[in-house]
Structures are given as C-alpha cells and as structure tokens.
Coordinates of C-alpha atoms and ligand atoms in Angstrom, one line a residue:
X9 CA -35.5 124.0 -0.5
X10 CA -33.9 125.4 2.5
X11 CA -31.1 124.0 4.3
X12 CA -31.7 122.2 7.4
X13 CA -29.9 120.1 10.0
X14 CA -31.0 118.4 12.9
X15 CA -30.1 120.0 16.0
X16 CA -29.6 117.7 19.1
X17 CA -30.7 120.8 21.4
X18 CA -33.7 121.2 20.3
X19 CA -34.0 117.6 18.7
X20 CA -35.8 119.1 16.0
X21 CA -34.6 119.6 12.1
X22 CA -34.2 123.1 11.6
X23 CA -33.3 125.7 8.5
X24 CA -30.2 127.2 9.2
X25 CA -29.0 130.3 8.4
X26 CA -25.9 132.3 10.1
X27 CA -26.8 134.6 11.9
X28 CA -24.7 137.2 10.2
X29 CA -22.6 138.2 7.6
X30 CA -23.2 135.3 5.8
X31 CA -20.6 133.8 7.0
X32 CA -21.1 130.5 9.5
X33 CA -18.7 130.5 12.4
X34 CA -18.3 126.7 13.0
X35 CA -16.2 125.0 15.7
X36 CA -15.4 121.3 15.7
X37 CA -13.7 118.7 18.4
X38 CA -10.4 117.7 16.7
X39 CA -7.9 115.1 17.5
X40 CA -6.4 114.1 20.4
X41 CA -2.9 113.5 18.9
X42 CA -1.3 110.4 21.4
X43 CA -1.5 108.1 18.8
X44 CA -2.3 107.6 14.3
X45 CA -6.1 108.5 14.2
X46 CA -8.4 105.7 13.2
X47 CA -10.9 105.4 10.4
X48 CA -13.5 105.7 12.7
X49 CA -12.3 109.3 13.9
X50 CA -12.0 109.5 10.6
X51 CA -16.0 109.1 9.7
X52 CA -16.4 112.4 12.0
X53 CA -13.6 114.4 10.4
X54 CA -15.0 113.3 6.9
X55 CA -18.2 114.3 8.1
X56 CA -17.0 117.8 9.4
X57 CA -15.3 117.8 5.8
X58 CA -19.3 117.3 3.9
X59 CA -20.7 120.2 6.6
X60 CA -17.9 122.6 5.0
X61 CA -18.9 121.7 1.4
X62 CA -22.5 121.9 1.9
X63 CA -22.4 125.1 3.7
X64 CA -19.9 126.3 0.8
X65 CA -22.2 125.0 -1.8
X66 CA -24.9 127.2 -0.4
X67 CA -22.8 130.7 -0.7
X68 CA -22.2 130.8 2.8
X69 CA -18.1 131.8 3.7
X70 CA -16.7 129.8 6.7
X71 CA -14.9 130.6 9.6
X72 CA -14.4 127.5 11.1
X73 CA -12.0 126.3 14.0
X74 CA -10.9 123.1 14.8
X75 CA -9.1 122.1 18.0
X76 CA -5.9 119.6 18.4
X77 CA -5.6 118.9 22.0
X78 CA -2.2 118.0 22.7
X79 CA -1.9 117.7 26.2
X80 CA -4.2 115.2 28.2
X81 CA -3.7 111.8 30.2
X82 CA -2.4 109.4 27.6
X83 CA -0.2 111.9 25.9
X84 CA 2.1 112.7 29.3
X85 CA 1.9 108.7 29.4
X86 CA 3.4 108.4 26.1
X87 CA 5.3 111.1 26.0
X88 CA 7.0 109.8 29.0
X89 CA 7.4 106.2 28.0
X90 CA 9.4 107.7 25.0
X91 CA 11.6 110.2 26.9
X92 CA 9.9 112.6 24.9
X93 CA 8.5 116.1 25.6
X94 CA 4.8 116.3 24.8
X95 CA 5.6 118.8 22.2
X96 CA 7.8 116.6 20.2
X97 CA 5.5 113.3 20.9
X98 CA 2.2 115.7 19.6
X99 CA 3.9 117.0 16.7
X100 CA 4.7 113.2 15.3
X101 CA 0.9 113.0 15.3
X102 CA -0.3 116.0 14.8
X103 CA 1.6 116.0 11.3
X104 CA 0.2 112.5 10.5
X105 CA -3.3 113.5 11.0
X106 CA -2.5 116.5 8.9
X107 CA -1.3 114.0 6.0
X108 CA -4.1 111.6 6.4
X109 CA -6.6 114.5 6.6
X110 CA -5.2 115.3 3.3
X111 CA -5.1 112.2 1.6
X112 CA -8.9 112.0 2.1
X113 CA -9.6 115.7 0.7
X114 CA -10.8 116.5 3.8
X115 CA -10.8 121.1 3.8
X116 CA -8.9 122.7 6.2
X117 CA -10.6 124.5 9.0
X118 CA -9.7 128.4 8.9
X119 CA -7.8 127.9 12.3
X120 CA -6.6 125.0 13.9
X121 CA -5.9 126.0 17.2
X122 CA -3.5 123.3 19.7
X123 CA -4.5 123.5 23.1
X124 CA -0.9 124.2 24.7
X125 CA -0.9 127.1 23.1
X126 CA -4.1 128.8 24.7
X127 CA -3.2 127.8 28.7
X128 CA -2.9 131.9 29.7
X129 CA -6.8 132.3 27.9
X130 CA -7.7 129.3 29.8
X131 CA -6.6 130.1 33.3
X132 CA -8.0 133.4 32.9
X133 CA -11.5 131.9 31.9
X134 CA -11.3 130.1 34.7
X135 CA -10.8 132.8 36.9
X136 CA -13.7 134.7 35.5
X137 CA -15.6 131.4 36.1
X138 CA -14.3 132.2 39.8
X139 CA -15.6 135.2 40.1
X140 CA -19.1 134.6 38.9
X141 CA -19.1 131.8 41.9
X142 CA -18.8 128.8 40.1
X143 CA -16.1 127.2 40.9
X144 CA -14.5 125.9 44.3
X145 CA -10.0 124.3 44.8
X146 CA -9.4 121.1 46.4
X147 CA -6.0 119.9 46.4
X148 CA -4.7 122.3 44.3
X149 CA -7.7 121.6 41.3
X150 CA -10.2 123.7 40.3
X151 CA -13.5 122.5 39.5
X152 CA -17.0 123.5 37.6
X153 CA -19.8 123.6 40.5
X154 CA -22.6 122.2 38.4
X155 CA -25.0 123.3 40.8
X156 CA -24.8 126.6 40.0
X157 CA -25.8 126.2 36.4
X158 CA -29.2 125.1 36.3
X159 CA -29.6 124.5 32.2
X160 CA -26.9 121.3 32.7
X161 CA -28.3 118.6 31.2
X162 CA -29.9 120.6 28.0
X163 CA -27.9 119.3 25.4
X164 CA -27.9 115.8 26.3
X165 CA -31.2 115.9 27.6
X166 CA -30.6 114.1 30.6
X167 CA -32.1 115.2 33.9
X168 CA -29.6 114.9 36.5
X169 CA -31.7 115.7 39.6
X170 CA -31.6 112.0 40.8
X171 CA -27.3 112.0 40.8
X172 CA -25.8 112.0 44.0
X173 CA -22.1 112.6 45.0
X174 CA -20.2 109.4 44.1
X175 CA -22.3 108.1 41.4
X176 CA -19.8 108.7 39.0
X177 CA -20.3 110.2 35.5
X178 CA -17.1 111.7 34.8
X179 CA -14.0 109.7 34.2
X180 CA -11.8 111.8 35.9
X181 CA -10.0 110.5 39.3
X182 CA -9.9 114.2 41.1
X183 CA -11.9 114.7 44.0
X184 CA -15.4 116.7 43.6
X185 CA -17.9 117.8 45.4
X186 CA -20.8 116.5 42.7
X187 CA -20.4 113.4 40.5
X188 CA -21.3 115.9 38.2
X189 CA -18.6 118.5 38.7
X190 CA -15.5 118.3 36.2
X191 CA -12.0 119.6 36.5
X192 CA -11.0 122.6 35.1
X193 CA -7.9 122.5 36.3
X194 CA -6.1 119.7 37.4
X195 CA -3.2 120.6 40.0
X196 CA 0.6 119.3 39.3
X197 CA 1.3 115.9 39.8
X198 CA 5.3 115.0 40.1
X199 CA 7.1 114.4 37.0
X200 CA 4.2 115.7 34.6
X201 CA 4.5 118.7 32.4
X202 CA 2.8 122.0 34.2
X203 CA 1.8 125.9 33.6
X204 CA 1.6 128.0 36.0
X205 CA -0.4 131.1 35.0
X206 CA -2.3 132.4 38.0
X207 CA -4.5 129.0 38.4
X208 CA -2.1 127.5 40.8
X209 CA 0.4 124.9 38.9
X210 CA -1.0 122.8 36.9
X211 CA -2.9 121.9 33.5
X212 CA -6.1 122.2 32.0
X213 CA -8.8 119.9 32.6
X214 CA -9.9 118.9 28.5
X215 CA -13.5 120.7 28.3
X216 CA -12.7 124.0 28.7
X217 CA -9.7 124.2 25.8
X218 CA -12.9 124.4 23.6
X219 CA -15.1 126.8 25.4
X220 CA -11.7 129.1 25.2
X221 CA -10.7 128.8 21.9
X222 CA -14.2 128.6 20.1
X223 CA -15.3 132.2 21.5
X224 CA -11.7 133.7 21.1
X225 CA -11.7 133.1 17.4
X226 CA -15.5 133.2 16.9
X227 CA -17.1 135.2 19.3
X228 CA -19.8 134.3 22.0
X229 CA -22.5 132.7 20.2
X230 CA -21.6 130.2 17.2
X231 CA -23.5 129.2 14.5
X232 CA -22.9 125.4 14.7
X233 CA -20.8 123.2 17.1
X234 CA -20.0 119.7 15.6
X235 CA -18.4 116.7 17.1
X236 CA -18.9 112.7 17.3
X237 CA -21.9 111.3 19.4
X238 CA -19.8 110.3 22.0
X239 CA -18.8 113.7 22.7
X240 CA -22.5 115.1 23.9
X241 CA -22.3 114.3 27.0
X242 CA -20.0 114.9 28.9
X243 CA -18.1 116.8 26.8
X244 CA -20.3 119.6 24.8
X245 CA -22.5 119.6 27.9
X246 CA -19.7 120.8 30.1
X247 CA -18.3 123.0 27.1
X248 CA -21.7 124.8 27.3
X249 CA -21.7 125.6 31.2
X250 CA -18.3 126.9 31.1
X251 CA -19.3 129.2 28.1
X252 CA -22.8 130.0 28.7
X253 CA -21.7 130.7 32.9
X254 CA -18.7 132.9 31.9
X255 CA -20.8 134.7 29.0
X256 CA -24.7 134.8 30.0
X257 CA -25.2 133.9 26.1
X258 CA -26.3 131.1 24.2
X259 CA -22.9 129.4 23.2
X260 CA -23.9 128.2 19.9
X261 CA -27.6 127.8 17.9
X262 CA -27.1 124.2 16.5
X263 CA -25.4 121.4 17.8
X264 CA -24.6 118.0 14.9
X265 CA -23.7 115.0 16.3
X266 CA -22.3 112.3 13.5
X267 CA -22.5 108.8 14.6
X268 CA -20.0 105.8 15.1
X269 CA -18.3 103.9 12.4
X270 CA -18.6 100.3 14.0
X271 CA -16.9 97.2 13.8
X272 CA -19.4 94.1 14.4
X273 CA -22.1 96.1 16.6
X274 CA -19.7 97.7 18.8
X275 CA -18.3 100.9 18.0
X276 CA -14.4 101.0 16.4
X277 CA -12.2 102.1 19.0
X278 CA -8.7 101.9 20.3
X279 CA -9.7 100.3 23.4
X280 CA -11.1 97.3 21.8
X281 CA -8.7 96.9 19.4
X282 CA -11.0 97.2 16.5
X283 CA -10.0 99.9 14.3
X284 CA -7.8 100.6 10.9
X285 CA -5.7 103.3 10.7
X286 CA -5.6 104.7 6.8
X287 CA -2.3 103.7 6.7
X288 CA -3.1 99.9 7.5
X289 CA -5.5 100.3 4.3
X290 CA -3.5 102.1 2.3
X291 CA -0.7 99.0 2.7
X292 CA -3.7 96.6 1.8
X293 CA -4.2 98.4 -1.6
X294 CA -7.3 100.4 -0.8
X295 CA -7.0 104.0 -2.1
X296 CA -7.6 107.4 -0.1
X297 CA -11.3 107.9 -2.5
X298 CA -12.7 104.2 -1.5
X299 CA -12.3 105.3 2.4
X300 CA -13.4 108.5 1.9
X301 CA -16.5 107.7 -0.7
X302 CA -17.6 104.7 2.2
X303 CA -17.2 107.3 4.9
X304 CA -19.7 110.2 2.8
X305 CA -22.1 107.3 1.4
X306 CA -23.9 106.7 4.7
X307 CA -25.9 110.0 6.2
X308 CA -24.2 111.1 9.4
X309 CA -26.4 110.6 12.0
X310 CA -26.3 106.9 11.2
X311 CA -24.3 104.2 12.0
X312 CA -22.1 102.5 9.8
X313 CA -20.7 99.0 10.0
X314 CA -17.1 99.0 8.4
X315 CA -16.6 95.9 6.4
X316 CA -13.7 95.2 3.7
X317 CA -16.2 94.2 1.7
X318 CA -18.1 97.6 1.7
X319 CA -14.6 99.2 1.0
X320 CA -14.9 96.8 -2.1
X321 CA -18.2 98.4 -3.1
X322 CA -16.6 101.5 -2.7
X323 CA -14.1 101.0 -5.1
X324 CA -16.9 99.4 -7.6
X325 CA -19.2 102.2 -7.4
X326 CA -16.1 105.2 -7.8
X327 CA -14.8 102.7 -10.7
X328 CA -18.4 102.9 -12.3
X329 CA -18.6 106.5 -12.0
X330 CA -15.2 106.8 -13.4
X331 CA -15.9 104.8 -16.9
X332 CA -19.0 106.7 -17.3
X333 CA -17.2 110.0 -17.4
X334 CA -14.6 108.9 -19.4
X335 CA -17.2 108.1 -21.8
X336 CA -18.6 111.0 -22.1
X337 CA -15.8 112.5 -22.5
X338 CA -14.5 110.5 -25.1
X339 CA -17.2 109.0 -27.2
X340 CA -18.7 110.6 -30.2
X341 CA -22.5 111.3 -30.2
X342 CA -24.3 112.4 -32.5
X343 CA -24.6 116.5 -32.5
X344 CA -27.7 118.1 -31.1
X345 CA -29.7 117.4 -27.7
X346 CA -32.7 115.4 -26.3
X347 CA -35.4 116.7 -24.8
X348 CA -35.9 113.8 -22.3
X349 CA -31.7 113.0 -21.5
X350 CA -31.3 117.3 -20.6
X351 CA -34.8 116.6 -18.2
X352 CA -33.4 113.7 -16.7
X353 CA -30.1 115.5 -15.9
X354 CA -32.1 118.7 -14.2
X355 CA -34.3 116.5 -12.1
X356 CA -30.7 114.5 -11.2
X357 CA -29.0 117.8 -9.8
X358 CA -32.6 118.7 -8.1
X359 CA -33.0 115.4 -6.4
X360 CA -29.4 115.5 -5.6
X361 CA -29.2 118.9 -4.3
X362 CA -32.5 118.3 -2.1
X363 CA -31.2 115.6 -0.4
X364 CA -27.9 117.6 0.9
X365 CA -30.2 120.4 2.2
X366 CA -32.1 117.3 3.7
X367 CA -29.8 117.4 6.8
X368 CA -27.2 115.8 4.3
X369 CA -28.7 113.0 3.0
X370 CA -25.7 111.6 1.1
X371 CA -26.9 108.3 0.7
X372 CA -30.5 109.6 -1.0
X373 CA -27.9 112.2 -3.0
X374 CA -26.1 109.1 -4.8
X375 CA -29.1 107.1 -5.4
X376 CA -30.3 110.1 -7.6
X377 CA -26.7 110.1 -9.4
X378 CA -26.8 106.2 -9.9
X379 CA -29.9 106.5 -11.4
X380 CA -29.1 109.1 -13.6
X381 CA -26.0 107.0 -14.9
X382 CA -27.9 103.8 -15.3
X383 CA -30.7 105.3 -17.0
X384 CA -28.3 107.8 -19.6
X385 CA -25.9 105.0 -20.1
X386 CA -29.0 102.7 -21.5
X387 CA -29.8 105.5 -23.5
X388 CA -26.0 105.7 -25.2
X389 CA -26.5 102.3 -26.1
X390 CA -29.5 102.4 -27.5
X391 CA -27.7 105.7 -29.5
X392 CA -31.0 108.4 -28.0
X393 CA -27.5 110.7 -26.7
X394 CA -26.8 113.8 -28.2
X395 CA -23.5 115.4 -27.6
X396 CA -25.5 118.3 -25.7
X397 CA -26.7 115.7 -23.1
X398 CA -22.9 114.8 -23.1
X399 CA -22.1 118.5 -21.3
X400 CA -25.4 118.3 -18.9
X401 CA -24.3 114.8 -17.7
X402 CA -20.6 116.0 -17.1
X403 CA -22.6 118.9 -15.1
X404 CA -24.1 116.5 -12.9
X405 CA -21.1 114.5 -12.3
X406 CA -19.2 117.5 -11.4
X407 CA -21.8 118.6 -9.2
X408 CA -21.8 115.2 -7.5
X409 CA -17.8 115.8 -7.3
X410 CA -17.8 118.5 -5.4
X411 CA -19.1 117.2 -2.9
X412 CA -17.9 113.2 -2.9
X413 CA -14.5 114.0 -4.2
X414 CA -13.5 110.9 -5.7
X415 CA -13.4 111.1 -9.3
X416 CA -9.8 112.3 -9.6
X417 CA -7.4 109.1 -8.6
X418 CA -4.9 109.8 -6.0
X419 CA -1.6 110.7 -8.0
X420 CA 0.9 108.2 -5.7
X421 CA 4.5 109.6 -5.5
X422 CA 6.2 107.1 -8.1
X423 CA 3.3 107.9 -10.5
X424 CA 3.7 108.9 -13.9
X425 CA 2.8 111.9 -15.2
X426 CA -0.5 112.8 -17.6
X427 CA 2.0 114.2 -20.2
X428 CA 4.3 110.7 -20.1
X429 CA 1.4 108.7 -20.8
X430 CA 0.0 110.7 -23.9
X431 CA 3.8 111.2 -25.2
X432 CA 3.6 107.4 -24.8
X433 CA 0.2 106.6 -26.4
X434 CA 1.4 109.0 -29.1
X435 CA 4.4 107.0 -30.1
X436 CA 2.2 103.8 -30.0
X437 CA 0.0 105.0 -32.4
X438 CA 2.7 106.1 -34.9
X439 CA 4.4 102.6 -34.1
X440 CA 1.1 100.8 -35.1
X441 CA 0.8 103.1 -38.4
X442 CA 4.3 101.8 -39.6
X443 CA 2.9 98.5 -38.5
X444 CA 5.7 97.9 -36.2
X445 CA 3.4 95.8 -33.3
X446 CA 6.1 94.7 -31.1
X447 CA 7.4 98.2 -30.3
X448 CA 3.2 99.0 -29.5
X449 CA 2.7 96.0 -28.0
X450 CA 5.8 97.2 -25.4
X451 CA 4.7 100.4 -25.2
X452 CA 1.3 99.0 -24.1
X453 CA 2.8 96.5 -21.7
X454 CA 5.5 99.5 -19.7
X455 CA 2.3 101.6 -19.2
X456 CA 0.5 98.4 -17.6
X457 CA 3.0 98.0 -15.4
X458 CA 3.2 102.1 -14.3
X459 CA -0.6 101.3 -13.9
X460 CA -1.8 102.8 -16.8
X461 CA -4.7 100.7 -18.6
X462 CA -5.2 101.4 -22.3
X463 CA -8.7 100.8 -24.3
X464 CA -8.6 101.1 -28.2
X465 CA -12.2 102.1 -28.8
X466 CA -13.6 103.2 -32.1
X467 CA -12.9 106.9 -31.4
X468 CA -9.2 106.3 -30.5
X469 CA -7.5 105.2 -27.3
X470 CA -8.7 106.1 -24.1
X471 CA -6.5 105.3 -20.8
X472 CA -7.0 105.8 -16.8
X473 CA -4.7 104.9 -13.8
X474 CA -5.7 101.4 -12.3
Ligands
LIG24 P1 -10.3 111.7 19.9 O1 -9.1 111.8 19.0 O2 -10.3 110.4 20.7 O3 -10.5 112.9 20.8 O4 -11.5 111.5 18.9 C1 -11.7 112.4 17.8 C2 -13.1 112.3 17.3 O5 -13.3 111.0 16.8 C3 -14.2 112.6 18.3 O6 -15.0 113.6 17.7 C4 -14.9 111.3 18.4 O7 -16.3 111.5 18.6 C5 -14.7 110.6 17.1 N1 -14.7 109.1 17.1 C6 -14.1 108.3 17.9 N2 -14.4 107.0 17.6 C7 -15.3 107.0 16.6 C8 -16.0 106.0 15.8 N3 -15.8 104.7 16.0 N4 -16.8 106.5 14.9 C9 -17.0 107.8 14.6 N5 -16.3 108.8 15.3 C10 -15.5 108.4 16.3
LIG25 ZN1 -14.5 120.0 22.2

C-alpha cells in the first residue's frame, strides 16, 4: 500500500512521495522557549517524532528542520522580569525542551535552527518582499500587504473577501492598513532587545523566522510542512505569502496538521491553566513511555482528552506488552513451527504496517498488535507455540517498537545496572543450592527495593525493572 497523508491544502489524502532524491525535506514549528513546554505541545512534537519514523520506515532519508523561536512578546516580558538577557532566559528552556524531548525518544530534527540567529536572512527577505511591492512602514514597522497576494486564504480555506480594516484577525497591536496584514517587522520599542540590519531597528515579527529558515536549509519547495492545528491560520497561511511572494513557487506540497491534546473539552493550554508539564508527571510517578505511548495511541488528526486515568492504561497496556516479550523470550516451547501462529504473525505486521501508511493510523496499528498478543498468548497456553513462532512474534513486537518506543524502561539515574542484577540473581541461585534461604531471601528483597521484580518460573528466574 502506498503512503498517504492528508493534506489540509488540498483537504484530500494523498500518496506522498519526495519529490527527489529520496529524501523528504520536512520543516516543523518548534517551541517557543518562555516557559517548560506542556504535554500538550508535547502531543505535536510526539507527533512530528511518528512522521520521522514512518517516513524512515519507508526508506526515505530526512532532512528535516525544526525552528526554536526565541525572541517574541512573552520572552522580552520574562526575560525582563528576571533581569535576564533573552539569550540566557531561552537557553534555560531551550535545554529543558531538549531533555524532555529526549526523555520521550522523540528524533532529532537534522537542524534545529533558533530564530536570533537568522535576523540578517530575515531582514533581507523582507527587503526582497519590498521590492516585489508587498510591503508598506508605519511607525517604523514593516508589514505584509495581503492584498497583493491573491492565493491568501488557501491553506486555511477561508475566504477573506468580506474582512474589512479593523475587524481584527491578527493578535498583534501594530497598526495596519488590513486586519489581514501582519508584521514583519516590528520597530524598537524602549527598553526591548533590537537588531538593526537594514530593516530599520527593530525585531522580527514571528511568521517569517519560518519562511527564512525553511527555504535556507531546504530549498524553495518542501516536501511536507507540519505543525499543530492552531497554527493554520494565521500562522502557515502567512508563512506561505511571504514564501510563495518572495519565490513565485509553491512553498511546500503537503501540509499535516495534528490536533489538540485537551483537558475537559477545551484545549490544554497555558492560558487556562490546564496543562502538565512532563516534569509534573514524572514527580507523580508516571514514566517517560506511559506519556509518550498515550500521546502515539490516538491518530493525529484527532483529539485527545488527557486523563490520569488514560495515563493509567498506558502503563497497563506497555506493562502487558512487556510480559509478553519476556515470555517469549524466556519460556521454553517446544522446537518446530506452526503453520497458523507464523500466518497470524504476517497478517499482524501487514495490518500493522497498513495502518501507518493509512495517514498514520496508530490506533488501528495497536489494535492489530493486541490482537496478535491475545490470540498467540491463548495459544501458549493451550501449548500450539513452537519456538519458531517465538522469533516471528518477537519480529512483530519489534516492528511495533520501532515505531511506539516503549518496550525498553527508562534507565533512571540511581538505577542499577543489567550486569548488577544478574551478578545478583546468580549468587541467589548458588545461595538457594547450598540451601542457605535467608541470604536469597535478602538478595530477593535488596533488588525489590532497587526496583527489580524477580519471578521463579519453571525455566529459571526471569526479572524486569518495576
Ligand atoms: P508554542 O511553544 O506555543 O509555539 O507551541 C508549540 C506547538 O505546540 C505548536 O505547534 C502548537 O500547535 C502546539 N500546541 C499547543 N497547545 C497544544 C495542545 N493543547 N495540543 C496539541 N498541540 C498543542
Ligand atoms: Zn512556523
């Protein structure tokens, strides 16, 4: 089956294919780093970090950028309130997101570009965009004339031929000619930090850090431009004006949108005070895999309600998967293989495969691994599993793996290592033999408490992390 995604410009599900090299050249929207990111920025990095595996998982190579903007409104706020410059305030965050991005697996982007250092690209962008007409100064600011780019509205599919001047649809507070014009540059105001490369003093207005940075790394078309819902308008619609009116190209083929992670109907946000950072989970006990594995279980262009309790599910289901592996790895089945156990496995990796190239149906791609465990695990106990259908069933987890990432437990910093546990087990074992209980009955009880959970089954011990 081919890959396809649906594409909010042409609002149709499409095969995709880069359109050369084989290699897709992918930009995202990253963080703005004024603050620790929340889980629900978090649902669209996770979901940038399932586009990169899928697209890997099909053979294609990557060239994908991601942005950090790290100068904007609320960062000169806080930056200011903590007598800070915004470099030092940004790169606090910046490093956090970094660390929590990592602690949920999530790949890195080729380049990850900050904003600050790009101002001289974007000034001179927007002097091109000058000299093609399309922009006009007041007070010192330079802004987009809308009106002279007649595709606005394409992305977002809004027809804006009823807004008049003063019916506002931009947040910004500078003066324009249109409610639909934006700033691309937003003259100095006392106190703030300022550039002053050949647009007049001042900083960039936010949209066109991405227009800038997208076609210096990857060219004037891109394959795919990805961001959160909320960004299509204004956001992508304004990054495509800038680009498309300073190029005379397409500025990229698809466009994916992943939806919100809400809290109670209304979407998780800073504003409203709804929102978890990972860190406030991590204190509650939840591991990195539970947040990630809730995050990838729902398909991206739907919603999904964040509950504690579906974090609880989370852990159930990645515990489940867990045990199963560790039985096949560890129980002895008979040798040989059955016929019906290696057909269930291919038609497991085909469902689950399908479903990806389904526009990355995650949720349809772990039903067809649940069902593959339920059904094979019936047939252990019921002894129809061959040691052959032991490999084929790793093969599917693995495949599943590479994708969910959430088999391997998060080694926390105190842990203790793989080898200290099996020196341990060892000993017990040899204390048992000279029949010396209390010392394995110790021995047992120390790894509990380093989180290590023994089973004696009838092939020997097995153990896993709690
Ligand atoms: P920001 O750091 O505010 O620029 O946002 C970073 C990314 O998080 C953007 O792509 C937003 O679309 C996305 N985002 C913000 N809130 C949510 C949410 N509740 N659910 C999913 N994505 C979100
Ligand atoms: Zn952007």
């Amino acid at each position: 089956m081919p890959l396809r995604f649906f594409n909010t410009l042409t609002l149709a599900t499409e095969e995709f294919t880069p359109q050369r090299d084989n290699t897709v050249r992918m930009y995202t929207c990253g963080p703005t780093v004024y603050d620790f990111a929340h889980i629900g920025n978090f649902r669209t990095f996770t979901f940038y970090d399932l586009l990169r595996r899928v697209l890997k998982r099909r053979g294609f190579k990557l060239d994908h950028v991601m942005n950090i903007t790290d100068v904007e409104d609320k960062i000169i706020r806080n930056a200011m309130a903590h007598s800070q410059s915004i470099g030092e305030y940004t790169e606090t965050y910046t490093r956090a997101f970094l660390e929590d991005s990592d602690a949920l697996r999530l790949g890195r982007p080729e380049h990850m570009v900050r904003a600050t250092d790009h101002i001289k690209e974007m000034a001179e962008a927007i002097d091109g965009l000058t000299s093609k007409g399309c922009t006009y100064e007041k007070d010192g600011s330079i802004y987009f004339r809308i009106s002279t780019f007649p595709e606005y509205g394409k992305l977002s599919h809004n027809d804006f031929t009823g807004i008049r001047a003063g019916a506002r649809v931009d947040v910004d507070t500078y003066d324009k000619t249109d409610a639909r014009d934006f700033a691309l540059w937003k003259a100095a105001k006392e106190g703030e930090p300022s550039w002053d490369e050949g647009a007049g003093p001042g900083r960039p207005g936010w949209h066109i850090e991405c227009s800038v940075m997208a076609i210096k790394y990857l060219g004037e078309t891109l394959d795919i431009h990805a961001g959160g819902v909320d960004l299509t308008f204004p956001h992508h619609e304004n990054e495509i004006a800038q680009a498309e009116a300073l190029t005379g190209k397409p500025f990229s083929r698809f466009w994916l949108h992943s939806e919100f992670l809400m809290v109670e109907g209304q979407k998780m946000s800073k504003s409203l005070g709804n929102y978890y950072t990972l860190r406030d989970l991590f204190a509650q006990g939840y591991s990195p895999e539970c947040v990630r594995y809730l995050l990838a279980s729902v398909p991206y262009r739907k919603a999904l309600n964040f509950t504690i309790e579906g974090l609880k599910s989370a852990a159930t289901a990645i515990e489940r998967l867990r045990n199963y592996k560790l039985r096949l790895e560890t129980a002895k089945f008979p040798s040989g293989s059955n016929d019906e156990m290696q057909a269930r496995a291919a038609r497991a990796s085909a469902a689950f495969e399908d479903s990806l190239d389904d526009d990355m149906n995650t949720a349809q791609a772990l039903a067809a691994v649940f069902e593959f465990v339920r059904d094979t695990n019936t047939a252990m106990d019921a002894g129809e599993f061959r040691d052959a259908d032991a490999a084929s069933a790793l093969d599917v987890l693995e495949r599943f793996d590479s994708l969910f990432d959430v088999l391997r437990p998060s080694i926390k910093s105190d842990a203790i290592a793989d080898a200290e546990v099996e020196a341990l087990i060892a000993e017990r074992t040899r204390a048992k033999k000279s029949r010396d209980f209390q010392r394995a009955d110790r021995i047992r009880q120390e790894l509990l408490e380093r989180e290590i959970v023994l089973e004696d089954t009838k092939d020997g011990v097995r153990w896993k992390r709690k």
